[in-house]
Short mmCIF file of N, CA and C in Angstrom, two decimals:
data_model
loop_
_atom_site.label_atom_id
_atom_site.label_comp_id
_atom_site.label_asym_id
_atom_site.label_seq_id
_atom_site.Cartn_x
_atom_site.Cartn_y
_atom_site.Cartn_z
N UNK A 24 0.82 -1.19 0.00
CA UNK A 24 0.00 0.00 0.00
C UNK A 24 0.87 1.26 0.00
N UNK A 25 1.79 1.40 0.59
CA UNK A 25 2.86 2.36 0.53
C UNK A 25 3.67 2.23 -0.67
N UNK A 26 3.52 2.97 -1.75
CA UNK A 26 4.05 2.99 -2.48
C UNK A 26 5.33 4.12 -2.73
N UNK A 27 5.21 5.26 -2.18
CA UNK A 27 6.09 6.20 -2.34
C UNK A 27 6.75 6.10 -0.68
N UNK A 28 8.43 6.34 0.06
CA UNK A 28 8.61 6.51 1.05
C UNK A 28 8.41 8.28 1.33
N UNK A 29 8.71 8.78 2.54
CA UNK A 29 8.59 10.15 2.99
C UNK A 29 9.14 11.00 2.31
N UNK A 30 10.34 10.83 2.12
CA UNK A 30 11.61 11.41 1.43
C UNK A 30 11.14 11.60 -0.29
N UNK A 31 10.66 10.36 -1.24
CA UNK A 31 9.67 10.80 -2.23
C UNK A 31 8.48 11.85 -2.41
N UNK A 32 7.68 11.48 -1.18
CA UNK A 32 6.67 12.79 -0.71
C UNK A 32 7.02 13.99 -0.47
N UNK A 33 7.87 14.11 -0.16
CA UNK A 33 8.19 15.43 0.68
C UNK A 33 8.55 16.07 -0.87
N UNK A 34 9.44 15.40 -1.65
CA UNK A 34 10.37 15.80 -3.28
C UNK A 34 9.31 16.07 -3.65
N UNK A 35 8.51 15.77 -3.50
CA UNK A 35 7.00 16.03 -4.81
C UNK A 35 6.19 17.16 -4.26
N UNK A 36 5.98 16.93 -3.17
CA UNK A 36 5.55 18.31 -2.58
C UNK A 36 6.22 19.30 -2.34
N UNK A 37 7.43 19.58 -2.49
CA UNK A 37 8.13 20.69 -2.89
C UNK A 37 7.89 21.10 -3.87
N UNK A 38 8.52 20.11 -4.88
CA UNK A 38 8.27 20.47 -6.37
C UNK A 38 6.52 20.82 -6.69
N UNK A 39 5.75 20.66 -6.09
CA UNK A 39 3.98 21.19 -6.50
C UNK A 39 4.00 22.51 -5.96
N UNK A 40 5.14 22.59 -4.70
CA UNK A 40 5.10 24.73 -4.89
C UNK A 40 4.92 25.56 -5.57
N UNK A 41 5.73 24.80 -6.48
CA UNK A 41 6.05 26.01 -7.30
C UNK A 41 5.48 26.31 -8.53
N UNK A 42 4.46 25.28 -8.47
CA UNK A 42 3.23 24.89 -9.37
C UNK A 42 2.59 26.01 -9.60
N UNK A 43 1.38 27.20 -10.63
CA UNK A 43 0.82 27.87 -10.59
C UNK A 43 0.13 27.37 -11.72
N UNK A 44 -1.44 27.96 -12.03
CA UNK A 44 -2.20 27.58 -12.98
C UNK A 44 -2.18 28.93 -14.24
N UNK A 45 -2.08 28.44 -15.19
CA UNK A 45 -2.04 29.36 -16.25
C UNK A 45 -2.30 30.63 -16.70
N UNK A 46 -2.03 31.91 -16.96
CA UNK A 46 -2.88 32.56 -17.34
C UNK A 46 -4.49 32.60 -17.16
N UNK A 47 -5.22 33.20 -17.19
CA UNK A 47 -6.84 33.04 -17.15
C UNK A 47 -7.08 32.12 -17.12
N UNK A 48 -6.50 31.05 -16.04
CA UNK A 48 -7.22 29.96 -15.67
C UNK A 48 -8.46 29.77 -14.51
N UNK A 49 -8.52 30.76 -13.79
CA UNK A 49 -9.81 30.89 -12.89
C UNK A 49 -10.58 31.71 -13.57
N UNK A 50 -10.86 32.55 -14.18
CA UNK A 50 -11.57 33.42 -14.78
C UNK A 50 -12.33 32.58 -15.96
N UNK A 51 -11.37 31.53 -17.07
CA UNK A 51 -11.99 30.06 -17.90
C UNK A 51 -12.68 29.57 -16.53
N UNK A 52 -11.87 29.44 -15.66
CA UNK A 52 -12.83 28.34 -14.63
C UNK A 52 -14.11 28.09 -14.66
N UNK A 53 -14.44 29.59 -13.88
CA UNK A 53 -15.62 30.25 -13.04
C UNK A 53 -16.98 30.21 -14.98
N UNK A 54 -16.53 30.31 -16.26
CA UNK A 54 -17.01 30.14 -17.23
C UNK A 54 -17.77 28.92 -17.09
N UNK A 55 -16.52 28.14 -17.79
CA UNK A 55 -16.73 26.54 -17.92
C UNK A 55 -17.65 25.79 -16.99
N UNK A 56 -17.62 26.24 -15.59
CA UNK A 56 -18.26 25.79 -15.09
C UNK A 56 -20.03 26.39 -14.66
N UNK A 57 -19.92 27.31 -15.03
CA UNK A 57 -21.00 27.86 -15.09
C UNK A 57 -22.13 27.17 -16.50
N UNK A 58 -21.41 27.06 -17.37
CA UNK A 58 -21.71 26.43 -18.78
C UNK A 58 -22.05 25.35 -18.80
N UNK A 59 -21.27 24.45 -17.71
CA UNK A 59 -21.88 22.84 -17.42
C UNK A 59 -22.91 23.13 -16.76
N UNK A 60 -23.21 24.15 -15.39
CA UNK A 60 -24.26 23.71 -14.80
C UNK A 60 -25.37 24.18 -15.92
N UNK A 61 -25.46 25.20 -17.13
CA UNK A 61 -26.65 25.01 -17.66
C UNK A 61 -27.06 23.97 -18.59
N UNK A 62 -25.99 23.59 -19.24
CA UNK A 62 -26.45 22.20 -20.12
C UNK A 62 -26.85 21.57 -19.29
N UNK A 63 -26.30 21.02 -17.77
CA UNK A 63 -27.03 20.07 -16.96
C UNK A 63 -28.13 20.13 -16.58
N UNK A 64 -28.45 21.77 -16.59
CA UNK A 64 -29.92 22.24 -16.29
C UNK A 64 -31.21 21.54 -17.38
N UNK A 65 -30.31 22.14 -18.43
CA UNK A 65 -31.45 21.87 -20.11
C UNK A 65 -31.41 20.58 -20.06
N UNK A 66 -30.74 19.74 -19.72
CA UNK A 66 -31.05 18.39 -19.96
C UNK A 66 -32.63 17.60 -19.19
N UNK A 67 -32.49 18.65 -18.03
CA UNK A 67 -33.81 18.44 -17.17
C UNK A 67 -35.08 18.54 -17.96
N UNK A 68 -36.21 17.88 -17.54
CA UNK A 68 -37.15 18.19 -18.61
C UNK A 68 -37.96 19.29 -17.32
N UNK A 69 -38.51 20.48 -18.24
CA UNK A 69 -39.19 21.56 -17.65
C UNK A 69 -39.84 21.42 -16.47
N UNK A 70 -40.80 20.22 -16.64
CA UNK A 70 -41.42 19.56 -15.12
C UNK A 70 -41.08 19.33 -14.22
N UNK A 71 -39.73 18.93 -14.42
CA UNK A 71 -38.88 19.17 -12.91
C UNK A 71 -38.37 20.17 -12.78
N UNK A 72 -37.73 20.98 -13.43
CA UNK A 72 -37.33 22.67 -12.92
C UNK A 72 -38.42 22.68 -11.95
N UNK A 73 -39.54 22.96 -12.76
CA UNK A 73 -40.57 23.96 -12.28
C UNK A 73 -40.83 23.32 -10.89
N UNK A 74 -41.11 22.07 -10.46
CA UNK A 74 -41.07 21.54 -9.00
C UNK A 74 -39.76 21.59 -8.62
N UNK A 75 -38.48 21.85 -9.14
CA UNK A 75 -37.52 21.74 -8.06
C UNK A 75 -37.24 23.26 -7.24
N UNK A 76 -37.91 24.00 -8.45
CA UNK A 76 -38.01 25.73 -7.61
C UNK A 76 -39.32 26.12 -7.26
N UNK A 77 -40.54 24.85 -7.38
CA UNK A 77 -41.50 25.49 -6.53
C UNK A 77 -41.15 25.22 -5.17
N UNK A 78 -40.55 23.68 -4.94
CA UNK A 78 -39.88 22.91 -3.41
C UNK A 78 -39.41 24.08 -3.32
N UNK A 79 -38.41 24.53 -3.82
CA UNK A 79 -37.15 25.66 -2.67
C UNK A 79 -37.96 26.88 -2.43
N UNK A 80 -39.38 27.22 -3.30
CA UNK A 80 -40.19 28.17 -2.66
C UNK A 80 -40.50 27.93 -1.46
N UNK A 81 -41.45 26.73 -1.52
CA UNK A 81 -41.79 26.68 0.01
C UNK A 81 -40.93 26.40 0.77
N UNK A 82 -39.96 25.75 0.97
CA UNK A 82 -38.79 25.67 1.98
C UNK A 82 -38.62 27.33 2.50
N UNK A 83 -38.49 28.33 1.53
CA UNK A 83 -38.18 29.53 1.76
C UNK A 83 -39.04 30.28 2.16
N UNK A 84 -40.28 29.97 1.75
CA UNK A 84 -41.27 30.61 2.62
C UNK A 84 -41.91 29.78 3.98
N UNK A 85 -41.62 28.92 4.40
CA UNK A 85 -42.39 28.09 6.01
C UNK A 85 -43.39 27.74 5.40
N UNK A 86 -43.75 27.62 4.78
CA UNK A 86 -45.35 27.18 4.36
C UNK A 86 -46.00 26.90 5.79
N UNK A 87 -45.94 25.83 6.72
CA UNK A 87 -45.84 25.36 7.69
C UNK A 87 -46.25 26.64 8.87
N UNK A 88 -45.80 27.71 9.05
CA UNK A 88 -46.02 28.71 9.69
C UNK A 88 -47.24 29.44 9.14
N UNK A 89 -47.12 29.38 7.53
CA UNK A 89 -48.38 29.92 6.82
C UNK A 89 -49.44 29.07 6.64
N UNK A 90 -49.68 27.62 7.29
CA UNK A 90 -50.58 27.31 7.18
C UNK A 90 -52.23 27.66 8.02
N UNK A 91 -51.30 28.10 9.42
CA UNK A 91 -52.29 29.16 10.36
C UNK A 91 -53.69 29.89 10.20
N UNK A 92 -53.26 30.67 8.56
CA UNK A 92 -53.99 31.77 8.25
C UNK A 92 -55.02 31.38 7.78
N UNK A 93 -55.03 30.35 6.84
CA UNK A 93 -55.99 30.18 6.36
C UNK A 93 -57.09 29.76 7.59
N UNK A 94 -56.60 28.83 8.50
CA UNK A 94 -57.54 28.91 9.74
C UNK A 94 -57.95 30.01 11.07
N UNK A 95 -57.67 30.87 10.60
CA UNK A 95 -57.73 32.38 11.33
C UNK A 95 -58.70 32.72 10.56
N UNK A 96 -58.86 32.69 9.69
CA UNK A 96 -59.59 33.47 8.44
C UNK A 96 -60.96 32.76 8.04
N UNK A 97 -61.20 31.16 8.26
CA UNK A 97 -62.13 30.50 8.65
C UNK A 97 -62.95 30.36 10.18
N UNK A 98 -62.03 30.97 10.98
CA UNK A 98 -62.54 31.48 12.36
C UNK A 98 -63.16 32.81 12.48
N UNK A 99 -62.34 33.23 12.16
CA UNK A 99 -63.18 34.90 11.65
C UNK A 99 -64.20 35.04 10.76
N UNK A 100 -64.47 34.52 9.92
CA UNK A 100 -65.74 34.28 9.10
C UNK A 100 -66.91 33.35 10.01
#
């Protein structure tokens, strides 16, 4: 299971110091990946969008807290 000793590790992790990523490589990043999440989106068929952001509506609104009113409002009548 040990394939590399300490003394290998340590050489390699030195040498990844000095490592840096390219030119406009976070700036492509923050793109590219933005670009996957919408193809991954479109691949969804519409029927689930639309329930996966009605769910995070009600999560965001308590529904649960708003269910009250409507029985306030049948008491009052």
């Amino acid at each position: 299971m040990n394939e590399f000793d300490d003394n290998e590790i340590a050489r390699l992790l030195r040498l990844k110091r000095y490592e840096q990523p390219p030119p406009g490589y976070f700036e492509n990043f923050l793109h590219e990946f933005h670009r996957r999440q919408r193809d991954e989106m479109l691949r969804q068929p519409l029927w689930r969008i639309c329930m996966e952001r009605a769910h995070s509506l009600m999560l965001r609104l308590d529904v649960r807290s708003l269910a009250s009113y409507p029985a306030a409002v049948a008491a009052v009548l």
